[in-house]
Amino acid sequence: MVTPPDAAVVLRPMGERAILAEVADLAAVVRLHAALAADPPGGIDDLVPAARTVLVCFDPARIAVGSVRSWIRSAAEAHTDDQQPGPLVEVPLRYDGVDLDDTAALLGIPAADLVSRHAAAEWSVAFTGFAPGFAYLVSAHWPFDVPRLDQPRTRVPAGAVGLAAGFTGAYPRETPGGWRLIASTDAVLFDPDATHPVLLPPRARVRFVPERSRVEVPRDPDAPAAPRGATRDAVDSPPAPATLARDGGRPALRILDPGAATTVQDLGRPHRAALGVARSGALDRVALRTANRLVGNDEGTAGLEILLGGWHARAETDTWVCVTGALLEVRVDEVPVDLYAPLLVPAGSELSIGVARLGLRSYLAVRGGVEGAAVMHSRARDSLAGLGPAPLRAGDLVRAGVPASAIPSVDVFPWTVPPSTIDVALAEGPRADWFAPRALATLFAEPWTVSADLDRVGIRLDGPVLERIRPGELPSEGMTPGALQAPSHGRPVVLLADGPVTGGYPVIAVATEAGTSALAQARPGDTVCFRRA
């Protein structure tokens, strides 16, 4: 249900675990987010401000959707002009960006004027998205609407400061990007190991402090980076991905062949989307939870997510494991063993996981859990943000921690083979009104084919066009795993655990958590059939 458009806030459903609160403009977003953040009730998991919306994520087991809607409306009606301003953060800049002169010419002002206006304005963080720690800053004293580059760069270095639309922002890590680059900073914008990992959180006030007025020869960001001086206190790039612990924990498995890809995954990093950090974690959460339970671990303990199989390891000590997920053959010293069953691998024995015949991802739980350096309280590897332990390589040692409980006495655990036709329940999305009425009928009536364009970020589906009645893109708004976006070409993309926390394509529907787990096993060529939740 959508609140009538004449209301102060329009409430739009975002699946079974979130509501998108839409207001008139960015200033209203800042006020609403401040009011919501001041006193959230139990059960509220995350608040994600964006250009014209605040995404409110909640746990329906702890708070009813009606209570969430009432709370949002009350906050929207409250007087928030007396909200305390956020902290002031000073960021040193060098105005040496490769696009500085061109941007000034585009705006019809001298480059020196652009620099002085940018440095004189007091900015505030409207919202965070795109990448962990990437802040969208606005200022009442900034009059310019700067178009993005026609062709985004494939490489923007960490610390680059750019302009786009009415925003300015600094890139916390090296990524592609289409903003016009006017400056650079050595400030560490995102440090996942810090108590406060994001330098510029929502509502922070920001003042840019020029280190020097101008550098005459800007460097092309697509060219190789020149070495920095040895006296710098901060690094240019984001912190290197954590690796599996080299000490602590019991030696368990030595990786002989990681297959197509093997990553450490737990249940991810919830409650951090407002900082630009995706939930991440195991894509098939049901399979990981089951594997953990069968070896006596807590459900959220870290295990291994193995893509396509073809995996091989040697036990360094007697090690209990369990393999779930895709249909494939598991062997110990060439002797076949059962899936979905606790299994003791004696020291010196070799454990092999064959190529998946049905499904895409298998999960290997080690009794005691996979040890390793935690990043923001999780060992999950986020492929988009580069957080968590690096993908495993041949020769890596997997260490195990302390088990939570005894191995359960289970003769047979009920499980089903991953199907090649995947049934996915969809709940309401916030932007169904962007589509022709027949688009929803098409979505549920037609089968969809999984394309080869799939990874931990999302799955593109091939099938009929979902006809839109509104062109273009939305201002950025919060996203969740399971969100079914429809770009202008009309073919849907389902976001998965490593997907971005904000996006600009309209979401027509949202897969339930069970449906999103089922999509983790989708292979290119498989069929997806949607039904109403």
Coordinates of C-alpha atoms in Angstrom, one line a residue:
M1 CA 0.0 0.0 0.0
V2 CA 1.2 3.5 -0.9
T3 CA 0.3 6.6 1.1
P4 CA -1.6 9.2 -0.9
P5 CA 0.7 11.7 -2.7
D6 CA -0.6 14.7 -0.9
A7 CA 0.8 13.4 2.4
A8 CA 4.0 14.8 3.9
V9 CA 5.6 11.4 3.4
V10 CA 4.8 8.8 0.9
L11 CA 5.3 5.2 2.2
R12 CA 6.2 2.6 -0.4
P13 CA 6.7 -1.1 0.2
M14 CA 10.1 -2.5 -0.4
G15 CA 9.5 -6.2 0.0
E16 CA 8.8 -7.9 3.3
R17 CA 11.5 -6.3 5.4
A18 CA 11.7 -2.6 4.4
I19 CA 9.6 0.5 3.7
L20 CA 10.7 3.4 1.4
A21 CA 9.7 6.7 2.8
E22 CA 9.6 9.4 0.1
V23 CA 9.6 13.1 0.8
A24 CA 9.6 16.3 -1.2
D25 CA 13.3 17.0 -1.5
L26 CA 16.8 16.4 0.0
A27 CA 16.3 18.9 2.8
A28 CA 13.2 16.9 3.9
V29 CA 15.3 13.7 3.7
V30 CA 17.8 15.1 6.1
R31 CA 15.1 16.2 8.5
L32 CA 13.3 12.8 8.4
H33 CA 16.5 10.8 8.7
A34 CA 17.5 12.8 11.8
A35 CA 14.1 12.3 13.4
L36 CA 14.1 8.6 12.7
A37 CA 17.7 8.1 13.9
A38 CA 17.0 10.0 17.1
D39 CA 14.8 7.3 18.7
P40 CA 14.4 4.1 16.6
P41 CA 12.2 1.4 18.2
G42 CA 13.4 -2.2 18.6
G43 CA 13.3 -4.2 15.4
I44 CA 14.6 -1.3 13.2
D45 CA 17.7 -2.7 11.4
D46 CA 18.8 0.1 9.2
L47 CA 18.0 3.6 8.0
V48 CA 19.4 4.5 4.5
P49 CA 18.9 8.2 3.5
A50 CA 19.2 9.0 -0.2
A51 CA 18.3 11.8 -2.6
R52 CA 14.5 11.9 -1.9
T53 CA 13.9 8.9 0.3
V54 CA 14.8 7.1 3.5
L55 CA 14.8 3.3 3.3
V56 CA 13.7 1.9 6.7
C57 CA 14.7 -1.8 7.1
F58 CA 13.1 -3.8 9.9
D59 CA 12.8 -7.3 11.2
P60 CA 9.1 -8.4 10.9
A61 CA 9.7 -11.0 13.7
R62 CA 10.4 -8.1 16.2
I63 CA 8.2 -5.3 14.9
A64 CA 5.0 -5.3 12.9
V65 CA 4.9 -3.4 9.5
G66 CA 2.0 -1.3 10.7
S67 CA 4.0 -0.1 13.7
V68 CA 6.9 0.8 11.4
R69 CA 4.6 2.8 9.1
S70 CA 3.0 4.7 12.1
W71 CA 6.5 5.5 13.5
I72 CA 7.7 6.9 10.2
R73 CA 4.6 9.1 9.8
S74 CA 5.0 10.4 13.4
A75 CA 8.6 11.2 12.7
A76 CA 7.7 13.0 9.4
E77 CA 5.2 15.2 11.3
A78 CA 7.6 16.1 14.1
H79 CA 9.3 19.4 14.2
T80 CA 12.9 18.7 13.4
D81 CA 14.4 22.1 12.8
D82 CA 15.9 22.1 16.2
Q83 CA 18.0 19.0 15.4
Q84 CA 21.6 19.3 16.5
P85 CA 24.0 19.7 13.5
G86 CA 26.4 16.8 12.9
P87 CA 30.1 17.0 13.7
L88 CA 32.4 19.2 11.7
V89 CA 35.0 17.4 9.8
E90 CA 37.9 19.2 8.1
V91 CA 39.3 17.5 5.0
P92 CA 42.6 18.7 3.5
L93 CA 42.5 19.0 -0.4
R94 CA 44.8 19.6 -3.2
Y95 CA 43.0 21.2 -6.1
D96 CA 44.8 19.2 -8.7
G97 CA 42.0 17.3 -10.4
V98 CA 42.3 16.4 -14.0
D99 CA 38.9 17.9 -14.8
L100 CA 39.4 21.2 -12.9
D101 CA 39.9 23.4 -15.9
D102 CA 37.3 21.8 -18.1
T103 CA 34.7 21.9 -15.3
A104 CA 35.4 25.6 -14.7
A105 CA 35.1 26.3 -18.5
L106 CA 31.8 24.3 -18.6
L107 CA 30.4 26.5 -15.8
G108 CA 31.7 29.7 -17.4
I109 CA 33.9 30.7 -14.5
P110 CA 37.7 30.9 -13.9
A111 CA 39.3 27.8 -12.3
A112 CA 40.4 30.0 -9.4
D113 CA 36.7 30.9 -8.8
L114 CA 35.7 27.3 -8.8
V115 CA 38.3 26.4 -6.3
S116 CA 37.5 29.3 -3.9
R117 CA 33.7 28.6 -4.0
H118 CA 34.3 24.9 -3.4
A119 CA 36.6 25.6 -0.4
A120 CA 34.5 28.4 1.0
A121 CA 31.2 26.4 1.1
E122 CA 30.2 24.5 4.2
W123 CA 29.1 21.1 3.0
S124 CA 27.0 18.5 4.7
V125 CA 26.6 14.7 4.1
A126 CA 23.2 14.1 2.7
F127 CA 23.6 10.4 2.3
T128 CA 26.2 7.7 1.7
G129 CA 26.2 5.1 -1.1
F130 CA 27.8 3.8 -4.2
A131 CA 30.8 2.4 -2.2
P132 CA 31.5 2.1 1.5
G133 CA 32.3 5.6 2.8
F134 CA 31.4 7.4 -0.4
A135 CA 29.5 10.5 0.9
Y136 CA 27.2 12.7 -1.2
L137 CA 27.8 16.2 0.0
V138 CA 25.5 19.2 -0.5
S139 CA 25.8 22.9 0.3
A140 CA 23.3 25.8 0.4
H141 CA 26.2 27.9 -0.9
W142 CA 26.9 25.8 -4.0
P143 CA 24.9 27.0 -7.0
F144 CA 26.2 24.7 -9.7
D145 CA 24.6 21.7 -11.4
V146 CA 27.6 19.8 -12.9
P147 CA 26.9 17.1 -15.5
R148 CA 28.6 13.8 -15.2
L149 CA 31.2 12.7 -17.8
D150 CA 29.6 11.3 -21.0
Q151 CA 32.0 8.3 -20.7
P152 CA 32.7 7.1 -17.1
R153 CA 36.3 6.4 -16.3
T154 CA 37.2 2.8 -15.7
R155 CA 39.6 3.8 -12.9
V156 CA 39.2 6.7 -10.5
P157 CA 42.0 6.7 -7.8
A158 CA 41.3 6.6 -4.1
G159 CA 41.1 10.1 -2.7
A160 CA 39.9 11.8 -5.9
V161 CA 37.3 14.5 -5.2
G162 CA 34.7 15.2 -7.9
L163 CA 31.5 17.0 -8.8
A164 CA 28.2 15.6 -10.2
A165 CA 24.8 17.3 -10.3
G166 CA 24.6 19.4 -7.2
F167 CA 26.9 17.1 -5.2
T168 CA 30.6 16.8 -4.3
G169 CA 32.2 13.6 -3.1
A170 CA 35.5 11.8 -2.5
Y171 CA 36.2 8.3 -3.7
P172 CA 37.3 6.1 -0.7
R173 CA 38.8 3.4 -2.9
E174 CA 39.8 2.9 -6.5
T175 CA 36.6 2.4 -8.6
P176 CA 35.1 3.3 -11.9
G177 CA 33.3 6.6 -11.8
G178 CA 31.8 9.4 -13.9
W179 CA 32.2 12.4 -11.7
R180 CA 34.3 15.4 -12.8
L181 CA 37.5 15.3 -10.7
I182 CA 38.7 18.7 -9.4
A183 CA 40.8 17.7 -6.4
S184 CA 42.4 15.0 -4.3
T185 CA 42.9 14.2 -0.6
D186 CA 45.1 11.9 1.5
A187 CA 42.4 11.6 4.2
V188 CA 41.4 8.0 5.0
L189 CA 37.7 8.1 4.1
F190 CA 36.9 4.5 5.0
D191 CA 38.7 2.3 7.5
P192 CA 36.8 -0.9 8.2
D193 CA 38.9 -1.6 11.3
A194 CA 38.3 1.7 13.0
T195 CA 35.8 2.3 15.7
H196 CA 34.0 4.8 13.4
P197 CA 34.9 3.3 10.0
V198 CA 33.4 6.2 7.8
L199 CA 35.0 9.6 8.1
L200 CA 32.0 11.4 6.6
P201 CA 28.8 9.8 8.0
P202 CA 25.3 11.1 7.2
R203 CA 24.6 14.6 8.6
A204 CA 28.3 15.4 9.2
R205 CA 29.3 18.9 8.3
V206 CA 32.4 19.1 6.1
R207 CA 34.9 21.9 5.3
F208 CA 37.5 21.5 2.7
V209 CA 40.9 23.0 3.6
P210 CA 43.2 23.7 0.6
E211 CA 46.7 22.5 1.0
R212 CA 47.9 24.6 -1.9
S213 CA 46.1 26.7 -4.5
R214 CA 46.8 24.7 -7.6
V215 CA 48.9 22.1 -9.3
E216 CA 49.8 23.0 -12.9
V217 CA 49.8 19.6 -14.5
P218 CA 46.9 17.4 -13.4
R219 CA 47.4 13.7 -13.7
D220 CA 45.2 11.6 -15.8
P221 CA 43.5 9.1 -13.4
D222 CA 43.6 6.4 -16.0
A223 CA 47.4 6.6 -16.1
P224 CA 49.5 4.5 -13.6
A225 CA 49.8 6.1 -10.2
A226 CA 53.0 7.9 -9.4
P227 CA 54.7 7.0 -6.1
R228 CA 53.9 9.2 -3.2
G229 CA 56.3 10.7 -0.8
A230 CA 57.5 8.6 2.2
T231 CA 56.3 11.2 4.7
R232 CA 52.6 10.6 4.2
D233 CA 50.7 9.4 7.2
A234 CA 47.7 8.0 5.2
V235 CA 47.6 5.5 2.4
D236 CA 46.2 6.3 -1.1
S237 CA 44.3 3.1 -1.5
P238 CA 41.8 1.4 0.9
P239 CA 43.0 -1.1 3.4
A240 CA 44.2 -4.3 1.8
P241 CA 41.7 -7.2 2.1
A242 CA 42.1 -9.3 5.2
T243 CA 43.6 -12.7 4.8
L244 CA 42.8 -15.9 6.7
A245 CA 44.4 -15.9 10.1
R246 CA 48.0 -17.2 10.1
D247 CA 47.9 -17.9 13.8
G248 CA 45.2 -18.8 16.3
G249 CA 42.7 -21.5 15.7
R250 CA 43.3 -25.1 14.9
P251 CA 44.8 -26.1 11.5
A252 CA 42.0 -27.8 9.7
L253 CA 42.3 -27.9 5.9
R254 CA 45.0 -27.1 3.4
I255 CA 43.6 -25.9 0.1
L256 CA 45.0 -27.9 -2.8
D257 CA 42.6 -26.5 -5.5
P258 CA 40.0 -23.8 -4.8
G259 CA 38.0 -24.5 -7.9
A260 CA 36.4 -21.6 -9.8
A261 CA 36.2 -19.5 -6.7
T262 CA 36.1 -20.1 -3.0
T263 CA 35.4 -17.3 -0.5
V264 CA 34.8 -17.2 3.3
Q265 CA 31.2 -16.2 4.1
D266 CA 29.1 -15.9 7.2
L267 CA 25.7 -14.0 7.4
G268 CA 27.3 -10.7 6.5
R269 CA 27.3 -7.1 7.8
P270 CA 23.8 -6.0 8.6
H271 CA 22.9 -2.6 10.0
R272 CA 25.6 -0.7 8.0
A273 CA 23.9 0.2 4.8
A274 CA 23.7 3.9 5.9
L275 CA 27.5 3.9 5.7
G276 CA 27.5 2.4 2.1
V277 CA 28.4 -1.1 3.3
A278 CA 26.3 -3.9 1.8
R279 CA 25.1 -6.8 3.9
S280 CA 27.1 -9.3 1.9
G281 CA 27.5 -12.8 3.4
A282 CA 26.4 -16.2 2.0
L283 CA 24.1 -16.0 -1.0
D284 CA 22.3 -19.3 -0.1
R285 CA 21.8 -18.4 3.6
V286 CA 19.6 -21.6 4.1
A287 CA 22.5 -23.8 2.9
L288 CA 25.1 -22.2 5.2
R289 CA 22.9 -22.2 8.2
T290 CA 22.1 -25.9 7.7
A291 CA 25.7 -26.9 7.2
N292 CA 26.7 -25.1 10.4
R293 CA 23.9 -26.7 12.5
L294 CA 25.0 -30.2 11.3
V295 CA 28.5 -29.8 12.7
G296 CA 27.4 -28.1 15.9
N297 CA 28.2 -24.5 15.0
D298 CA 26.0 -21.4 15.5
E299 CA 24.1 -20.7 12.3
G300 CA 26.0 -17.6 11.4
T301 CA 29.5 -19.0 11.8
A302 CA 31.8 -18.5 8.9
G303 CA 32.2 -21.3 6.3
L304 CA 33.3 -21.6 2.7
E305 CA 31.2 -20.7 -0.3
I306 CA 32.4 -22.8 -3.3
L307 CA 31.4 -21.8 -6.8
L308 CA 30.7 -24.7 -9.2
G309 CA 32.8 -27.2 -7.2
G310 CA 36.0 -28.7 -8.6
W311 CA 37.5 -28.2 -5.1
H312 CA 40.2 -30.2 -3.3
A313 CA 41.8 -30.0 0.2
R314 CA 43.8 -32.1 2.6
A315 CA 42.9 -32.4 6.3
E316 CA 45.8 -31.1 8.6
T317 CA 44.1 -32.6 11.7
D318 CA 41.0 -34.7 12.2
T319 CA 38.3 -32.3 11.0
W320 CA 34.5 -32.5 11.0
V321 CA 32.9 -30.9 8.0
C322 CA 29.5 -30.8 6.2
V323 CA 28.7 -29.9 2.6
T324 CA 25.4 -28.5 1.5
G325 CA 23.9 -26.5 -1.4
A326 CA 24.5 -27.6 -5.0
L327 CA 24.1 -31.2 -6.2
L328 CA 27.6 -32.7 -6.6
E329 CA 29.8 -35.5 -5.5
V330 CA 31.9 -35.3 -2.3
R331 CA 34.7 -37.8 -1.7
V332 CA 37.1 -38.6 1.1
D333 CA 40.2 -40.3 -0.3
E334 CA 38.1 -41.2 -3.4
V335 CA 35.3 -42.8 -1.3
P336 CA 31.9 -41.1 -2.0
V337 CA 30.2 -39.6 1.1
D338 CA 26.9 -37.9 1.7
L339 CA 25.8 -34.3 1.3
Y340 CA 23.9 -32.7 4.2
A341 CA 25.6 -35.0 6.8
P342 CA 28.4 -34.4 9.3
L343 CA 31.6 -36.0 8.1
L344 CA 34.9 -36.7 9.9
V345 CA 37.9 -36.2 7.6
P346 CA 40.9 -37.9 9.2
A347 CA 44.3 -36.1 9.3
G348 CA 46.1 -36.6 6.1
S349 CA 43.0 -37.6 4.1
E350 CA 42.0 -35.6 1.1
L351 CA 38.5 -34.1 0.7
S352 CA 37.3 -33.4 -2.8
I353 CA 34.1 -31.7 -4.1
G354 CA 33.2 -32.5 -7.7
V355 CA 31.8 -30.2 -10.3
A356 CA 28.2 -29.2 -9.6
R357 CA 25.6 -31.0 -11.6
L358 CA 22.6 -29.0 -10.4
G359 CA 22.8 -25.7 -8.6
L360 CA 25.8 -23.3 -8.5
R361 CA 27.2 -22.9 -5.0
S362 CA 28.1 -25.3 -2.3
Y363 CA 28.8 -24.5 1.4
L364 CA 31.4 -26.3 3.5
A365 CA 31.1 -25.8 7.2
V366 CA 34.1 -26.7 9.4
R367 CA 33.3 -27.7 13.0
G368 CA 34.3 -24.6 15.1
G369 CA 33.9 -22.3 12.1
V370 CA 36.5 -20.8 9.7
E371 CA 38.8 -18.5 11.6
G372 CA 40.2 -15.3 10.1
A373 CA 40.4 -11.5 10.5
A374 CA 36.9 -10.0 10.9
V375 CA 36.1 -6.7 9.1
M376 CA 33.3 -4.8 10.7
H377 CA 32.4 -7.8 12.8
S378 CA 32.1 -10.2 9.9
R379 CA 34.4 -12.5 7.9
A380 CA 32.3 -12.3 4.8
R381 CA 34.0 -11.5 1.5
D382 CA 32.2 -8.6 -0.2
S383 CA 33.2 -8.9 -3.9
L384 CA 32.0 -5.4 -4.8
A385 CA 33.6 -3.5 -1.9
G386 CA 36.7 -5.7 -1.5
L387 CA 36.0 -6.3 2.2
G388 CA 36.9 -9.5 4.1
P389 CA 39.4 -12.2 3.4
A390 CA 40.6 -12.6 -0.1
P391 CA 39.4 -15.5 -2.2
L392 CA 41.2 -18.7 -1.2
R393 CA 44.2 -19.9 -3.3
A394 CA 46.0 -23.2 -3.5
G395 CA 48.3 -23.6 -0.5
D396 CA 46.1 -21.5 1.9
L397 CA 45.5 -23.0 5.3
V398 CA 42.0 -22.9 6.8
R399 CA 41.9 -22.8 10.6
A400 CA 39.0 -23.7 12.7
G401 CA 37.7 -22.2 15.9
V402 CA 35.9 -23.5 19.0
P403 CA 32.6 -25.4 18.3
A404 CA 29.4 -24.0 19.9
S405 CA 27.8 -27.3 20.7
A406 CA 28.0 -31.1 20.2
I407 CA 27.4 -32.5 16.7
P408 CA 23.7 -33.4 16.6
S409 CA 22.6 -37.0 16.2
V410 CA 21.1 -36.9 12.8
D411 CA 20.4 -40.1 10.7
V412 CA 18.9 -38.3 7.7
F413 CA 18.5 -34.5 7.1
P414 CA 15.8 -33.7 4.6
W415 CA 16.9 -31.7 1.6
T416 CA 16.0 -31.3 -2.0
V417 CA 18.1 -31.1 -5.2
P418 CA 18.4 -27.5 -6.5
P419 CA 15.9 -27.4 -9.4
S420 CA 16.6 -26.1 -12.9
T421 CA 13.2 -24.2 -12.7
I422 CA 13.4 -21.9 -9.7
D423 CA 10.3 -20.7 -8.0
V424 CA 10.7 -17.3 -6.4
A425 CA 8.1 -15.4 -4.4
L426 CA 8.0 -11.7 -4.9
A427 CA 6.6 -9.0 -2.5
E428 CA 5.6 -5.5 -3.5
G429 CA 8.2 -3.1 -4.8
P430 CA 8.2 0.7 -4.4
R431 CA 8.1 1.7 -8.1
A432 CA 5.5 -0.5 -9.7
D433 CA 3.8 2.8 -10.9
W434 CA 6.7 3.3 -13.2
F435 CA 5.5 0.4 -15.3
A436 CA 2.6 -0.2 -17.6
P437 CA -0.2 -2.2 -15.9
R438 CA 0.5 -5.3 -18.0
A439 CA 4.2 -5.3 -16.9
L440 CA 3.3 -6.9 -13.5
A441 CA 1.1 -9.5 -15.3
T442 CA 4.0 -10.3 -17.6
L443 CA 6.4 -10.6 -14.7
F444 CA 4.3 -13.3 -13.0
A445 CA 3.0 -15.0 -16.1
E446 CA 6.1 -15.5 -18.2
P447 CA 9.2 -17.7 -17.5
W448 CA 12.5 -15.9 -17.3
T449 CA 15.9 -17.3 -18.3
V450 CA 19.0 -16.8 -16.2
S451 CA 21.6 -15.1 -18.3
A452 CA 25.4 -15.6 -18.2
D453 CA 25.6 -12.2 -16.5
L454 CA 25.5 -13.2 -12.9
D455 CA 27.7 -13.0 -9.8
R456 CA 27.5 -12.2 -6.1
V457 CA 26.2 -8.7 -7.0
G458 CA 23.2 -9.7 -9.0
I459 CA 21.5 -11.8 -11.8
R460 CA 20.3 -10.5 -15.1
L461 CA 17.3 -12.3 -16.5
D462 CA 16.4 -12.7 -20.1
G463 CA 12.7 -12.6 -21.2
P464 CA 10.0 -10.2 -22.3
V465 CA 10.4 -6.5 -21.9
L466 CA 8.7 -5.0 -18.7
E467 CA 7.3 -1.9 -20.4
R468 CA 7.8 1.3 -18.5
I469 CA 5.6 4.3 -18.7
R470 CA 8.2 6.6 -17.1
P471 CA 11.6 6.9 -18.8
G472 CA 15.0 7.6 -17.3
E473 CA 16.4 6.8 -13.9
L474 CA 15.4 7.7 -10.3
P475 CA 17.4 9.9 -8.0
S476 CA 19.5 7.4 -6.0
E477 CA 17.5 5.5 -3.3
G478 CA 18.1 2.6 -0.9
M479 CA 18.3 -0.9 -2.2
T480 CA 18.0 -4.4 -0.5
P481 CA 19.1 -7.9 -1.5
G482 CA 16.3 -9.3 -3.6
A483 CA 15.3 -6.0 -5.2
L484 CA 14.2 -6.6 -8.8
Q485 CA 15.4 -3.6 -10.8
A486 CA 14.3 -2.9 -14.3
P487 CA 16.7 -0.7 -16.3
S488 CA 15.4 1.2 -19.4
H489 CA 15.9 -1.8 -21.6
G490 CA 13.1 -3.5 -19.6
R491 CA 14.8 -6.8 -18.6
P492 CA 15.1 -7.3 -14.8
V493 CA 18.2 -7.6 -12.6
V494 CA 17.8 -9.1 -9.2
L495 CA 20.3 -7.7 -6.7
L496 CA 22.1 -10.2 -4.4
A497 CA 24.0 -9.9 -1.1
D498 CA 27.0 -7.9 -2.6
G499 CA 24.7 -5.5 -4.5
P500 CA 25.0 -1.7 -3.9
V501 CA 23.1 -0.1 -1.1
T502 CA 21.7 2.6 -3.3
G503 CA 20.6 2.6 -6.9
G504 CA 18.8 4.6 -9.6
Y505 CA 16.8 2.0 -11.4
P506 CA 13.1 1.5 -10.4
V507 CA 12.3 -1.6 -8.3
I508 CA 9.1 -3.3 -9.5
A509 CA 9.2 -6.1 -6.9
V510 CA 11.4 -7.6 -4.2
A511 CA 12.2 -11.3 -3.8
T512 CA 11.5 -12.8 -0.3
E513 CA 14.5 -13.9 1.7
A514 CA 13.7 -17.5 0.8
G515 CA 13.4 -16.6 -2.9
T516 CA 16.8 -14.8 -2.8
S517 CA 18.5 -17.8 -1.3
A518 CA 17.0 -20.0 -4.0
L519 CA 18.4 -17.6 -6.7
A520 CA 21.9 -18.2 -5.3
Q521 CA 21.7 -21.7 -7.0
A522 CA 20.6 -20.3 -10.4
R523 CA 22.8 -21.3 -13.3
P524 CA 23.0 -19.7 -16.8
G525 CA 20.1 -21.2 -18.8
D526 CA 18.0 -22.1 -15.7
T527 CA 14.3 -20.9 -15.7
V528 CA 13.0 -18.5 -13.0
C529 CA 9.2 -18.4 -12.4
F530 CA 7.9 -15.6 -10.2
R531 CA 4.8 -15.8 -8.0
R532 CA 3.2 -13.4 -5.6
A533 CA 4.3 -13.7 -2.0

